[in-house]
mmCIF file of C-alpha atoms in Angstrom:
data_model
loop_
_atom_site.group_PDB
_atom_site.id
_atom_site.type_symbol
_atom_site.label_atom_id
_atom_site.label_comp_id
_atom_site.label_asym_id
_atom_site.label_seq_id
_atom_site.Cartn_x
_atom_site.Cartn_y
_atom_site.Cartn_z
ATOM 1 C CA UNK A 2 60.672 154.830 119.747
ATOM 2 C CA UNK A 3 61.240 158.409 119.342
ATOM 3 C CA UNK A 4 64.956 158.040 120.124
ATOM 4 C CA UNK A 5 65.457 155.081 117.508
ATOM 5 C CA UNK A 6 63.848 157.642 114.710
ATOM 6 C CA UNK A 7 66.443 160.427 115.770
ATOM 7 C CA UNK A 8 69.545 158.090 116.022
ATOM 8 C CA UNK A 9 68.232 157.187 112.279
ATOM 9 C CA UNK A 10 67.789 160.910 110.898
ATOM 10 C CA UNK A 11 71.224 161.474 112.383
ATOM 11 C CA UNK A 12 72.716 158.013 110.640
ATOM 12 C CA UNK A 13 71.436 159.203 107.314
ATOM 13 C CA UNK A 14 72.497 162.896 107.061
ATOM 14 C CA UNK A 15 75.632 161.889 108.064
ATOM 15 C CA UNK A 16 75.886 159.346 105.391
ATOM 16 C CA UNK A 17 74.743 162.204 102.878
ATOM 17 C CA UNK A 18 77.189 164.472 104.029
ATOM 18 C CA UNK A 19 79.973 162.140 103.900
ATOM 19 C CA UNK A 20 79.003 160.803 100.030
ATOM 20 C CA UNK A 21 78.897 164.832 99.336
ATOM 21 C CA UNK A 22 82.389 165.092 100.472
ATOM 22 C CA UNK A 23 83.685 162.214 98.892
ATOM 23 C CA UNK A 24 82.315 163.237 95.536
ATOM 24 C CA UNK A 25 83.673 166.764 96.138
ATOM 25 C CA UNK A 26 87.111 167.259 94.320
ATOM 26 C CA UNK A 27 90.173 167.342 96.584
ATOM 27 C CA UNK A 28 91.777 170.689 96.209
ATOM 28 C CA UNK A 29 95.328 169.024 96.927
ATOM 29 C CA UNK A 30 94.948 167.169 93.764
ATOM 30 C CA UNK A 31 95.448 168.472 90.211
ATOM 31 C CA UNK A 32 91.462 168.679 88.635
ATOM 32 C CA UNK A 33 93.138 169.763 85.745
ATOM 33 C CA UNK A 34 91.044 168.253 82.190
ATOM 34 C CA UNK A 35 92.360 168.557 78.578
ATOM 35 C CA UNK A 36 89.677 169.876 76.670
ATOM 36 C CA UNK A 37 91.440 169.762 73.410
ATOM 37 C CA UNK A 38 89.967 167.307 70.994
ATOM 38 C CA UNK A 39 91.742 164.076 69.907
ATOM 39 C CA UNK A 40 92.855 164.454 66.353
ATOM 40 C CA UNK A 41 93.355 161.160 64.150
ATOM 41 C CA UNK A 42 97.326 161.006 63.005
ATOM 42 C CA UNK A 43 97.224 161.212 59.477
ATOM 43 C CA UNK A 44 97.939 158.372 57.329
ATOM 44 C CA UNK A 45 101.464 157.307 57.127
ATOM 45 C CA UNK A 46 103.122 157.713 53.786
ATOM 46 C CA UNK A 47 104.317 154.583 51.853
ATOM 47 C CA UNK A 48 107.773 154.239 52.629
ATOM 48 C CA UNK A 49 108.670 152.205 49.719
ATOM 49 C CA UNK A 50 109.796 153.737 46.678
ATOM 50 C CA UNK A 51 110.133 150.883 44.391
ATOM 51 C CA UNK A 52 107.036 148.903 44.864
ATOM 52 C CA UNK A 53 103.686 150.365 45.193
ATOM 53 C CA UNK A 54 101.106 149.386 48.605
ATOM 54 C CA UNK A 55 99.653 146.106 48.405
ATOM 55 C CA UNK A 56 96.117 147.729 47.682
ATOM 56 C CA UNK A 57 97.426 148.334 44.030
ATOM 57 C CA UNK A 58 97.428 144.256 44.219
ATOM 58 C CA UNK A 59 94.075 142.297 43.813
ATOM 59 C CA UNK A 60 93.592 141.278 47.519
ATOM 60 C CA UNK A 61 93.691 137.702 48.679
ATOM 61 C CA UNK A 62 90.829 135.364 47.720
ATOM 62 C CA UNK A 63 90.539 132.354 50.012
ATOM 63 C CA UNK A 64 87.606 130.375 48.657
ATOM 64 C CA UNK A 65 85.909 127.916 51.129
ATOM 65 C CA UNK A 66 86.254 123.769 50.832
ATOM 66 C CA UNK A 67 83.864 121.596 50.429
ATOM 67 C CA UNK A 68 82.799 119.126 53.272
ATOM 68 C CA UNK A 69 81.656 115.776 51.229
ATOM 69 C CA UNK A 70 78.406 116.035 53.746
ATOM 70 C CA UNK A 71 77.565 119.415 52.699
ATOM 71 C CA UNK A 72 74.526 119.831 50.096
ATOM 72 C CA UNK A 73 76.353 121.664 46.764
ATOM 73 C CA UNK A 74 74.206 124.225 46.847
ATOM 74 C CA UNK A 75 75.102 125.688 50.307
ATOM 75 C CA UNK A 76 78.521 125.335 49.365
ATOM 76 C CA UNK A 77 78.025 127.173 46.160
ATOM 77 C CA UNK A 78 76.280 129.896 48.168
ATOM 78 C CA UNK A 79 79.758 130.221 50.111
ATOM 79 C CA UNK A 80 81.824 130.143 47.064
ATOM 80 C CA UNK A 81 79.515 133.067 46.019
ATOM 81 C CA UNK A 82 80.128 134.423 48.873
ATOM 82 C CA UNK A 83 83.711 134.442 48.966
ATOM 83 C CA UNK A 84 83.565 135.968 45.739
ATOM 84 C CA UNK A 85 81.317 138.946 46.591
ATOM 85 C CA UNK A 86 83.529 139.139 49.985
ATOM 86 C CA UNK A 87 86.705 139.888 47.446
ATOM 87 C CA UNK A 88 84.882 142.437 45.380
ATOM 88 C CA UNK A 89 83.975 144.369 47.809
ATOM 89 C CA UNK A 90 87.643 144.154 48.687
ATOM 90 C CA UNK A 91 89.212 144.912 46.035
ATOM 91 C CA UNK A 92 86.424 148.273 45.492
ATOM 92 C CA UNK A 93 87.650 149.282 48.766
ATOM 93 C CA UNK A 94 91.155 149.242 47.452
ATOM 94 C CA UNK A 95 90.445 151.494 45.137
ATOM 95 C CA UNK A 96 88.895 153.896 47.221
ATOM 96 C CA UNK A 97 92.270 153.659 49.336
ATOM 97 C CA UNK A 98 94.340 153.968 46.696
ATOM 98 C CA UNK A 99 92.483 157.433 45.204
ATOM 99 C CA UNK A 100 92.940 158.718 48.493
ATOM 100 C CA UNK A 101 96.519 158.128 48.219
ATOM 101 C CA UNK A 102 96.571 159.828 44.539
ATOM 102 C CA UNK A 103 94.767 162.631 45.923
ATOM 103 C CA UNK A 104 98.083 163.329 48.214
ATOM 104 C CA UNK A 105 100.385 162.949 45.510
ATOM 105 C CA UNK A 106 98.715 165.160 43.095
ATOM 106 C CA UNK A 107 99.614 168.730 44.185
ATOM 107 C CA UNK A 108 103.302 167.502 42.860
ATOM 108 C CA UNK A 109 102.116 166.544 39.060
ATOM 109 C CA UNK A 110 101.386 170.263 38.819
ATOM 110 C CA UNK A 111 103.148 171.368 36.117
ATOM 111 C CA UNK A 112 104.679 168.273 34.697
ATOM 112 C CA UNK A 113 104.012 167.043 31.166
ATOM 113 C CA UNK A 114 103.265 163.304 32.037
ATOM 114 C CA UNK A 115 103.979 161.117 34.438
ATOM 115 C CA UNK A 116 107.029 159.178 32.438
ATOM 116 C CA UNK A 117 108.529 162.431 32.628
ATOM 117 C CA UNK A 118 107.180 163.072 36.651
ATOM 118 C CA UNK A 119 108.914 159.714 37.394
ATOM 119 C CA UNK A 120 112.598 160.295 35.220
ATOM 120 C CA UNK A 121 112.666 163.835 36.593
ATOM 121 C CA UNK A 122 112.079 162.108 40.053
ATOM 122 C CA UNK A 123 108.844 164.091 40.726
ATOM 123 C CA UNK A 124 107.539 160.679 41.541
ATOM 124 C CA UNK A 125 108.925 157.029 42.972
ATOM 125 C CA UNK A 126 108.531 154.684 40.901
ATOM 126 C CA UNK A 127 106.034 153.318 43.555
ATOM 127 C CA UNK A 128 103.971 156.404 43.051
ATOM 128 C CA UNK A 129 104.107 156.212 39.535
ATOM 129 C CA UNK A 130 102.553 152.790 39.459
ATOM 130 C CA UNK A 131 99.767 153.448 42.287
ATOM 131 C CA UNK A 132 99.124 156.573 40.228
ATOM 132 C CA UNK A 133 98.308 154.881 36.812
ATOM 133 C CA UNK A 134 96.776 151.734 38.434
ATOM 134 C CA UNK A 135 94.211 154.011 39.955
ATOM 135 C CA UNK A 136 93.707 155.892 37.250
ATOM 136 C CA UNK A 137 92.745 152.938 35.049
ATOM 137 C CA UNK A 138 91.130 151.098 38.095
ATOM 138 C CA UNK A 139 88.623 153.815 38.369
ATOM 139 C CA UNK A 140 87.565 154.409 34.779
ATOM 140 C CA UNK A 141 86.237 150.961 35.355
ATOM 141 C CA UNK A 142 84.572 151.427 38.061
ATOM 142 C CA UNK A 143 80.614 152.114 37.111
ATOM 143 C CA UNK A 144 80.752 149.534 34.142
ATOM 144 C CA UNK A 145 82.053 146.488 36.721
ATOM 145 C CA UNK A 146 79.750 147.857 39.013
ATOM 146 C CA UNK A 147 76.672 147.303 36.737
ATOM 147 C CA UNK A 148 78.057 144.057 36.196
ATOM 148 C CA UNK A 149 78.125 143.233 40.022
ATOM 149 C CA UNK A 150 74.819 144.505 40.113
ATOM 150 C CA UNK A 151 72.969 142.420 37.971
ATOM 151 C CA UNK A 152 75.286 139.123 38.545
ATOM 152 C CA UNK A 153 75.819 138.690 41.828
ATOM 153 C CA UNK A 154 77.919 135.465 42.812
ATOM 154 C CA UNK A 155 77.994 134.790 39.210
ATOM 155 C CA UNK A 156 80.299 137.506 38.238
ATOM 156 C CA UNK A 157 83.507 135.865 38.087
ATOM 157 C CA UNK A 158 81.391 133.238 36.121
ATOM 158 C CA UNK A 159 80.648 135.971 33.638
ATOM 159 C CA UNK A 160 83.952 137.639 33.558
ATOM 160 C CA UNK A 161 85.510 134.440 32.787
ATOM 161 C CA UNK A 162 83.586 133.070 29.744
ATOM 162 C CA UNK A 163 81.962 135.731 28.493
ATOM 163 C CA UNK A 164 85.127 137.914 27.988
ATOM 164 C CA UNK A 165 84.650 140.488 30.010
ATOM 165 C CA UNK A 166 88.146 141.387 31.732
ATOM 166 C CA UNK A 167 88.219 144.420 30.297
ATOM 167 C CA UNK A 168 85.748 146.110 32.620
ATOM 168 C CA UNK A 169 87.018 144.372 35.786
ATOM 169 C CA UNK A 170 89.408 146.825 37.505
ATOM 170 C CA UNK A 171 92.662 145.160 38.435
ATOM 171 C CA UNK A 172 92.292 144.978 42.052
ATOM 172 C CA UNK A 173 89.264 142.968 41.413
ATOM 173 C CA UNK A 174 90.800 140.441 39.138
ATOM 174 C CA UNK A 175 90.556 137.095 40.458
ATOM 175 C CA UNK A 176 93.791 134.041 39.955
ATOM 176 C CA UNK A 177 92.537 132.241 37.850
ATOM 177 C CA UNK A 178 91.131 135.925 35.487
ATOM 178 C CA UNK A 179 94.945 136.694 35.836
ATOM 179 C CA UNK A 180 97.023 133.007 34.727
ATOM 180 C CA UNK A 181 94.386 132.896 32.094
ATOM 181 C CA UNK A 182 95.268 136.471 30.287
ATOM 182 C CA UNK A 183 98.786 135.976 30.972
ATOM 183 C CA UNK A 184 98.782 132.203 28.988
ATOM 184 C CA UNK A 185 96.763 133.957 26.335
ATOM 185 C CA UNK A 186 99.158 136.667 25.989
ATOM 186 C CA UNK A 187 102.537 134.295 26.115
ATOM 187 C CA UNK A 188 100.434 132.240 23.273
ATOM 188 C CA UNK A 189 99.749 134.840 21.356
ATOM 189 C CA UNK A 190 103.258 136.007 21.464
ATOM 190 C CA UNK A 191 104.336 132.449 20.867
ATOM 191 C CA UNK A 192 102.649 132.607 17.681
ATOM 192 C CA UNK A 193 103.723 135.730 16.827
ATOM 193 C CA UNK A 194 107.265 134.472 17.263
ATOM 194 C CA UNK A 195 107.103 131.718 14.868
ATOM 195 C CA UNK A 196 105.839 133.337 12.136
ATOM 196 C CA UNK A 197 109.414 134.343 11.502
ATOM 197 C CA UNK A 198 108.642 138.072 11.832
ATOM 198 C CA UNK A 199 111.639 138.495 14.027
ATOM 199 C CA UNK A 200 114.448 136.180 14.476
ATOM 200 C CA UNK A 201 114.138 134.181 17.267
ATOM 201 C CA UNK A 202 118.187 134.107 17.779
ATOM 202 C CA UNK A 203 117.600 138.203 18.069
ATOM 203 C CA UNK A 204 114.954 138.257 20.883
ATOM 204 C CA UNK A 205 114.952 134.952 22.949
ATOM 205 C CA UNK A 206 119.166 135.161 23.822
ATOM 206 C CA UNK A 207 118.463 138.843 25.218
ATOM 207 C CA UNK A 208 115.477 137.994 27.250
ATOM 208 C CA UNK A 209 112.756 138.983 25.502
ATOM 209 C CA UNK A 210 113.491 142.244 23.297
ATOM 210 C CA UNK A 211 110.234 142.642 21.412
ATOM 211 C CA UNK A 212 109.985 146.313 23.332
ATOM 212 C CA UNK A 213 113.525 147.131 21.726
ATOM 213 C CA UNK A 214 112.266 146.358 18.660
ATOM 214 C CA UNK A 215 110.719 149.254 18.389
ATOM 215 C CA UNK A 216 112.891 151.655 20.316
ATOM 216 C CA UNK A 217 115.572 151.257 17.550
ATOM 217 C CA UNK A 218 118.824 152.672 19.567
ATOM 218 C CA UNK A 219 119.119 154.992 22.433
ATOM 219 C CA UNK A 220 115.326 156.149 22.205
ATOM 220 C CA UNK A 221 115.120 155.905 18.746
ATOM 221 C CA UNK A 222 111.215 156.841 18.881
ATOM 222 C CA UNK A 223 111.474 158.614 15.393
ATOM 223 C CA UNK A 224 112.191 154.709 13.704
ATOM 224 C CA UNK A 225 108.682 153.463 15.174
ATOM 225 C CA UNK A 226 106.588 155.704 12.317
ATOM 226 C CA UNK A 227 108.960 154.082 9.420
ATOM 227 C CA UNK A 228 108.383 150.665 10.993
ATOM 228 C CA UNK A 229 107.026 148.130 8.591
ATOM 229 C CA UNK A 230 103.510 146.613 8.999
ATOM 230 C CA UNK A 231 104.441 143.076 9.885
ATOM 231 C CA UNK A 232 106.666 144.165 12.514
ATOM 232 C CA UNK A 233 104.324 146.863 14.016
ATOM 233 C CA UNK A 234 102.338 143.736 14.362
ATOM 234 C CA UNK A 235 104.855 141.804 16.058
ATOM 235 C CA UNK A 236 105.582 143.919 18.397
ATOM 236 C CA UNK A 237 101.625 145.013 19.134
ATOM 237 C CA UNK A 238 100.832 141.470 19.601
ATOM 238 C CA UNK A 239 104.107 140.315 21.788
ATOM 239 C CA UNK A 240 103.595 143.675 24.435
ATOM 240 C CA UNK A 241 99.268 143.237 23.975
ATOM 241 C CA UNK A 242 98.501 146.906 22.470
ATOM 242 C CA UNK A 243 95.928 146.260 20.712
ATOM 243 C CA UNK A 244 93.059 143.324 20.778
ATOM 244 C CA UNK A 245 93.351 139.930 19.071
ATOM 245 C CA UNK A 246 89.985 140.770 17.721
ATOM 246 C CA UNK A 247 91.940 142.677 15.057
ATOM 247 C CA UNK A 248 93.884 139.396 14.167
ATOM 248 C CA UNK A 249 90.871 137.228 13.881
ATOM 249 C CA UNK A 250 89.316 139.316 10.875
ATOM 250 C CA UNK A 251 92.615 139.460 9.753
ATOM 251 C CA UNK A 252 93.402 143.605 10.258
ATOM 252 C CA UNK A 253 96.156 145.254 12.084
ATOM 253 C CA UNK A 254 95.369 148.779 13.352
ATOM 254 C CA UNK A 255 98.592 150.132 12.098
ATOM 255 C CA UNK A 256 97.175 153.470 12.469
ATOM 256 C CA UNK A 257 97.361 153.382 15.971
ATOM 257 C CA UNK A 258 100.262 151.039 16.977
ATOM 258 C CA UNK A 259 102.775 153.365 16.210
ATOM 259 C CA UNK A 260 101.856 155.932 18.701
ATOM 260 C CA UNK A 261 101.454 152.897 20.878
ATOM 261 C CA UNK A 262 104.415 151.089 20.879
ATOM 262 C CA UNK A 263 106.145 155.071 21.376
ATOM 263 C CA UNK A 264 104.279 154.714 24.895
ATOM 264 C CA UNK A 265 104.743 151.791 25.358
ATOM 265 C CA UNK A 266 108.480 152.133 24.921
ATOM 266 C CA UNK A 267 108.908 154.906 27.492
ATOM 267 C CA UNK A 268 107.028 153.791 30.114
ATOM 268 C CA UNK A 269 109.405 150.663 29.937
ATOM 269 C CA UNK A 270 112.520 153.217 29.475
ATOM 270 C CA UNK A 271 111.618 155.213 32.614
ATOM 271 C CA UNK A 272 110.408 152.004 34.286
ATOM 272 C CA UNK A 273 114.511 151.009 34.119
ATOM 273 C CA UNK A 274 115.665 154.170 35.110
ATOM 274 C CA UNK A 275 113.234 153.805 38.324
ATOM 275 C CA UNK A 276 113.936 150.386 38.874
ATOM 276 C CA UNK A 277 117.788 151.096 38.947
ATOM 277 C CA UNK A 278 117.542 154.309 40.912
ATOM 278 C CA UNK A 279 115.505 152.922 43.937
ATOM 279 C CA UNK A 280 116.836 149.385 44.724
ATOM 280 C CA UNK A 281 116.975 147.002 41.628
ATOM 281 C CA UNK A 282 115.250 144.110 40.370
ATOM 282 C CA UNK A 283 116.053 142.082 43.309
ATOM 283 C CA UNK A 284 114.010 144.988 45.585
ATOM 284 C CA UNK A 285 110.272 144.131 43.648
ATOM 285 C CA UNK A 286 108.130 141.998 45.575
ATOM 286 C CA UNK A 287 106.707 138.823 43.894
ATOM 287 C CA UNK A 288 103.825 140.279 42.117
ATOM 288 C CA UNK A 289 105.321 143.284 40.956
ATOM 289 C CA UNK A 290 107.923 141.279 39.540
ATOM 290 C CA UNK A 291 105.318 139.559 36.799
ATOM 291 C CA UNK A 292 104.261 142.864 36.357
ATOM 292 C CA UNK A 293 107.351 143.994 35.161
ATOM 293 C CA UNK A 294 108.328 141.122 33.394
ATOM 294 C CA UNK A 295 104.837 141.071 31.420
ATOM 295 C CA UNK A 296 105.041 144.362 30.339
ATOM 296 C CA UNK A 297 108.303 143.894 28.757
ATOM 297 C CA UNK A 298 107.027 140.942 26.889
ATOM 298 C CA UNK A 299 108.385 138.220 29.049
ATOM 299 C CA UNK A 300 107.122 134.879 29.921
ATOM 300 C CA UNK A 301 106.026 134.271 33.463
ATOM 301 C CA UNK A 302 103.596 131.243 33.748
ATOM 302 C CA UNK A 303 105.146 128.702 35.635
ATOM 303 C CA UNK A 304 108.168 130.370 36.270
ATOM 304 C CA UNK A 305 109.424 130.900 40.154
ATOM 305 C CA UNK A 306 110.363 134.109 40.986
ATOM 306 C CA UNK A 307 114.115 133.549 41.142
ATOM 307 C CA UNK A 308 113.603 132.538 37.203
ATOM 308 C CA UNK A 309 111.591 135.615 36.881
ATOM 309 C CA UNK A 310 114.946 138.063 38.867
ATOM 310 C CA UNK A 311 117.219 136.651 36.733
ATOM 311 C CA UNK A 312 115.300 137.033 33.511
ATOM 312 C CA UNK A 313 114.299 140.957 34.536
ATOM 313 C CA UNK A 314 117.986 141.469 35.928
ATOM 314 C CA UNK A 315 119.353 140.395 32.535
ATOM 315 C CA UNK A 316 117.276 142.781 30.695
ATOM 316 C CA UNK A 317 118.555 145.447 32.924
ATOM 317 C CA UNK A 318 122.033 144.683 31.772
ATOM 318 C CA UNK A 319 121.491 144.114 28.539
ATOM 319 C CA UNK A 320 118.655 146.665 27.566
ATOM 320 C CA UNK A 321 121.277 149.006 25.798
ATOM 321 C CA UNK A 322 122.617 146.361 23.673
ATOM 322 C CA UNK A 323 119.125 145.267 22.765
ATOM 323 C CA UNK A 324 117.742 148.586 21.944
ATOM 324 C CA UNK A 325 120.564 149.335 19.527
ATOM 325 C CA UNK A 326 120.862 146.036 17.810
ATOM 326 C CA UNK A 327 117.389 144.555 17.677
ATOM 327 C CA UNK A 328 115.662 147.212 16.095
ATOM 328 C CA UNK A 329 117.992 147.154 13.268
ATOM 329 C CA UNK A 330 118.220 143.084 12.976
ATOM 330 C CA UNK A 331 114.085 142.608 13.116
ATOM 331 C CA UNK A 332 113.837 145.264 10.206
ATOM 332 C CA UNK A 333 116.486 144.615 8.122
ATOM 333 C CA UNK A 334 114.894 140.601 8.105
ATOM 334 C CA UNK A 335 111.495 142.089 6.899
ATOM 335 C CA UNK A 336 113.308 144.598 4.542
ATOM 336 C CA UNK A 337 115.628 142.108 2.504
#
C-alpha cells in the first residue's frame, strides 16, 4: 500500500512538471507580441466626381405583402414598420453624409459660395451636391423629428395629405412623396405654359428653356431685375421658387423671385460646367439624372432614363443658344 501511494506522488509531480514545461515559452521560437494598437483605416473618399454617394439618395423602401390569411391589422403593423425601418435610414444618412461635409470643409475656407467653390474646381460636382443636400437635409432635421415623434407609423400618412414635405429631409422622402411633387410641379408648369406667357415654339423645341429665360445671354443676370411680372412668374412657377400658395390668393412674390431665379440660374450654369468637366450626362446615375433634369424645368414622370439622357444631353448642346435667344423671345412676347 505504501508503495502504490509513492508510485502515485511520483505520477503526479511528474505530470505537473511536464504541464509547467509545456506552458513555458520555447526560447527557440520568436515570443515576440505587437503591442501597438489596431487603428481603424479611415473612411475611403468618394471616388466619384460627378455623382454624389448613394446616402445623398432616399434609401430603398421595400414594404412587406400581404398574405390574404393575414389579419389587416398585423399587416398594417409591418407596413408601419417598414416605414419607421426607412426613417431611421434615411436619419442615418444624414449623419453619414455630415460626416462627409465635415472632411470637405477645411477647403470652402475662403471661397465666396459654393457655385463659385465648384466653377473654380474647389469642389466636384459630387461634393457640391452632397454639400448642399446636407445642408438642407439637416435644417430639417428637429421639425421631422417632432413629427416622427408624435406620429409614429403614421408619418408618411401625414406627410402625404396633410402637406407636409417641406419638413421631411430628402433622404427621408418616400416614392410615392417624390412622383407626387414631381407631377405637381410638371402640372403646374403645364399650366404655366399655356397661359401663353412664353411661346411654347421658344421653350419646348430646346428642351425645356424656362431657366434661360431668365439668364438672358451669356449670364445675363443684370436682365432678371428688368424682367416683367408675368414672366418672373413663369419662370418661378416652371423651376418651383416659390409656393403655389402665392398663386391660389392670386399674388406673385415678385419681390423675391428676382434674386431667386439669379440663383437659381447659376447653380444650373455651374451645374453644366461640372457636368461637362467630370464625365457628361451619360456619367449620372439614374436618380441623379431626374435631379438634374427637374431642376432645369424638365419633365421626368414616366420617362425612361434614356428619354431623360437625351433630353439633358440636348440641353447641354444647346444651352448657349437658349440662353441668348429665349430670354429675348419670352420678353419681347410680353412687351409688344
Amino acid at each position: 500500500m505504501r508503495v502504490q501511494v509513492i508510485h502515485y506522488q511520483q505520477s503526479t509531480a511528474v505530470r505537473t512538471t511536464n504541464s509547467r514545461l509545456l506552458a513555458r515559452p520555447d526560447p527557440k521560437r520568436s515570443t515576440t507580441v505587437n503591442n501597438t494598437p489596431t487603428r481603424t483605416p479611415p473612411p475611403s473618399k468618394h471616388a466619384d466626381t460627378l455623382n454624389p454617394p448613394a446616402s445623398a439618395l432616399p434609401p430603398p423602401l421595400t414594404l412587406p405583402t400581404r398574405d390574404p390569411a393575414e389579419y389587416r391589422l398585423t399587416f398594417y403593423f409591418r407596413t408601419g414598420k417598414a416605414y419607421l425601418t426607412f426613417y431611421k435610414s434615411g436619419v442615418k444618412a444624414i449623419y453619414h453624409n455630415y460626416t462627409l461635409v465635415r472632411q470637405i470643409r477645411p477647403r470652402l475656407t475662403g471661397t465666396s459660395s459654393l457655385e463659385q467653390a465648384l466653377r473654380d474646381g474647389v469642389l466636384s460636382r459630387a461634393e457640391y451636391h452632397l454639400v448642399r443636400r446636407t445642408r438642407s437635409d439637416v435644417s430639417r432635421i428637429p421639425l421631422f423629428a417632432l413629427v416622427l415623434l408624435v406620429c409614429g407609423e403614421f408619418t408618411p400618412l401625414v406627410v402625404i395629405f396633410m402637406g407636409l414635405s417641406g419638413v421631411v429631409p430628402r433622404t427621408c422622402h418616400i416614392p410615392r412623396q417624390i412622383e407626387g411633387a414631381q407631377r405637381k410641379a410638371e402640372r403646374r408648369r403645364g399650366e404655366s405654359f399655356r397661359q401663353g406667357t412664353v411661346p411654347m415654339t421658344t421653350t419646348r423645341t430646346t428642351g425645356g428653356g424656362v431657366a434661360a429665360a431668365a439668364a438672358g445671354g451669356g449670364t445675363g443676370l443684370e436682365d432678371v431685375q428688368g424682367l416683367p411680372k408675368p414672366i418672373l412668374a413663369h419662370v418661378g412657377r416652371s423651376l418651383g421658387l416659390y409656393s403655389s400658395l402665392w398663386d391660389r390668393v392670386g399674388v406673385t412674390p415678385t419681390i423675391l423671385l428676382p434674386r431667386r431665379i439669379r440663383e437659381a440660374v447659376e447653380r444650373i450654369d455651374v451645374d453644366d460646367l461640372a457636368i461637362r468637366r467630370e464625365g457628361g450626362v451619360k456619367g449620372l446615375s439614374e436618380g441623379e439624372l431626374k435631379l438634374a433634369a427637374e431642376a432645369r424645368g424638365l419633365d421626368v414622370v414616366g420617362k425612361p432614363s434614356g428619354s431623360l439622357t437625351s433630353l439633358l444631353d440636348m440641353w447641354m448642346q444647346a444651352r448657349k443658344r437658349i440662353l441668348l435667344n429665349c430670354f429675348y423671345q419670352a420678353r419681347s412676347a410680353v412687351v409688344e
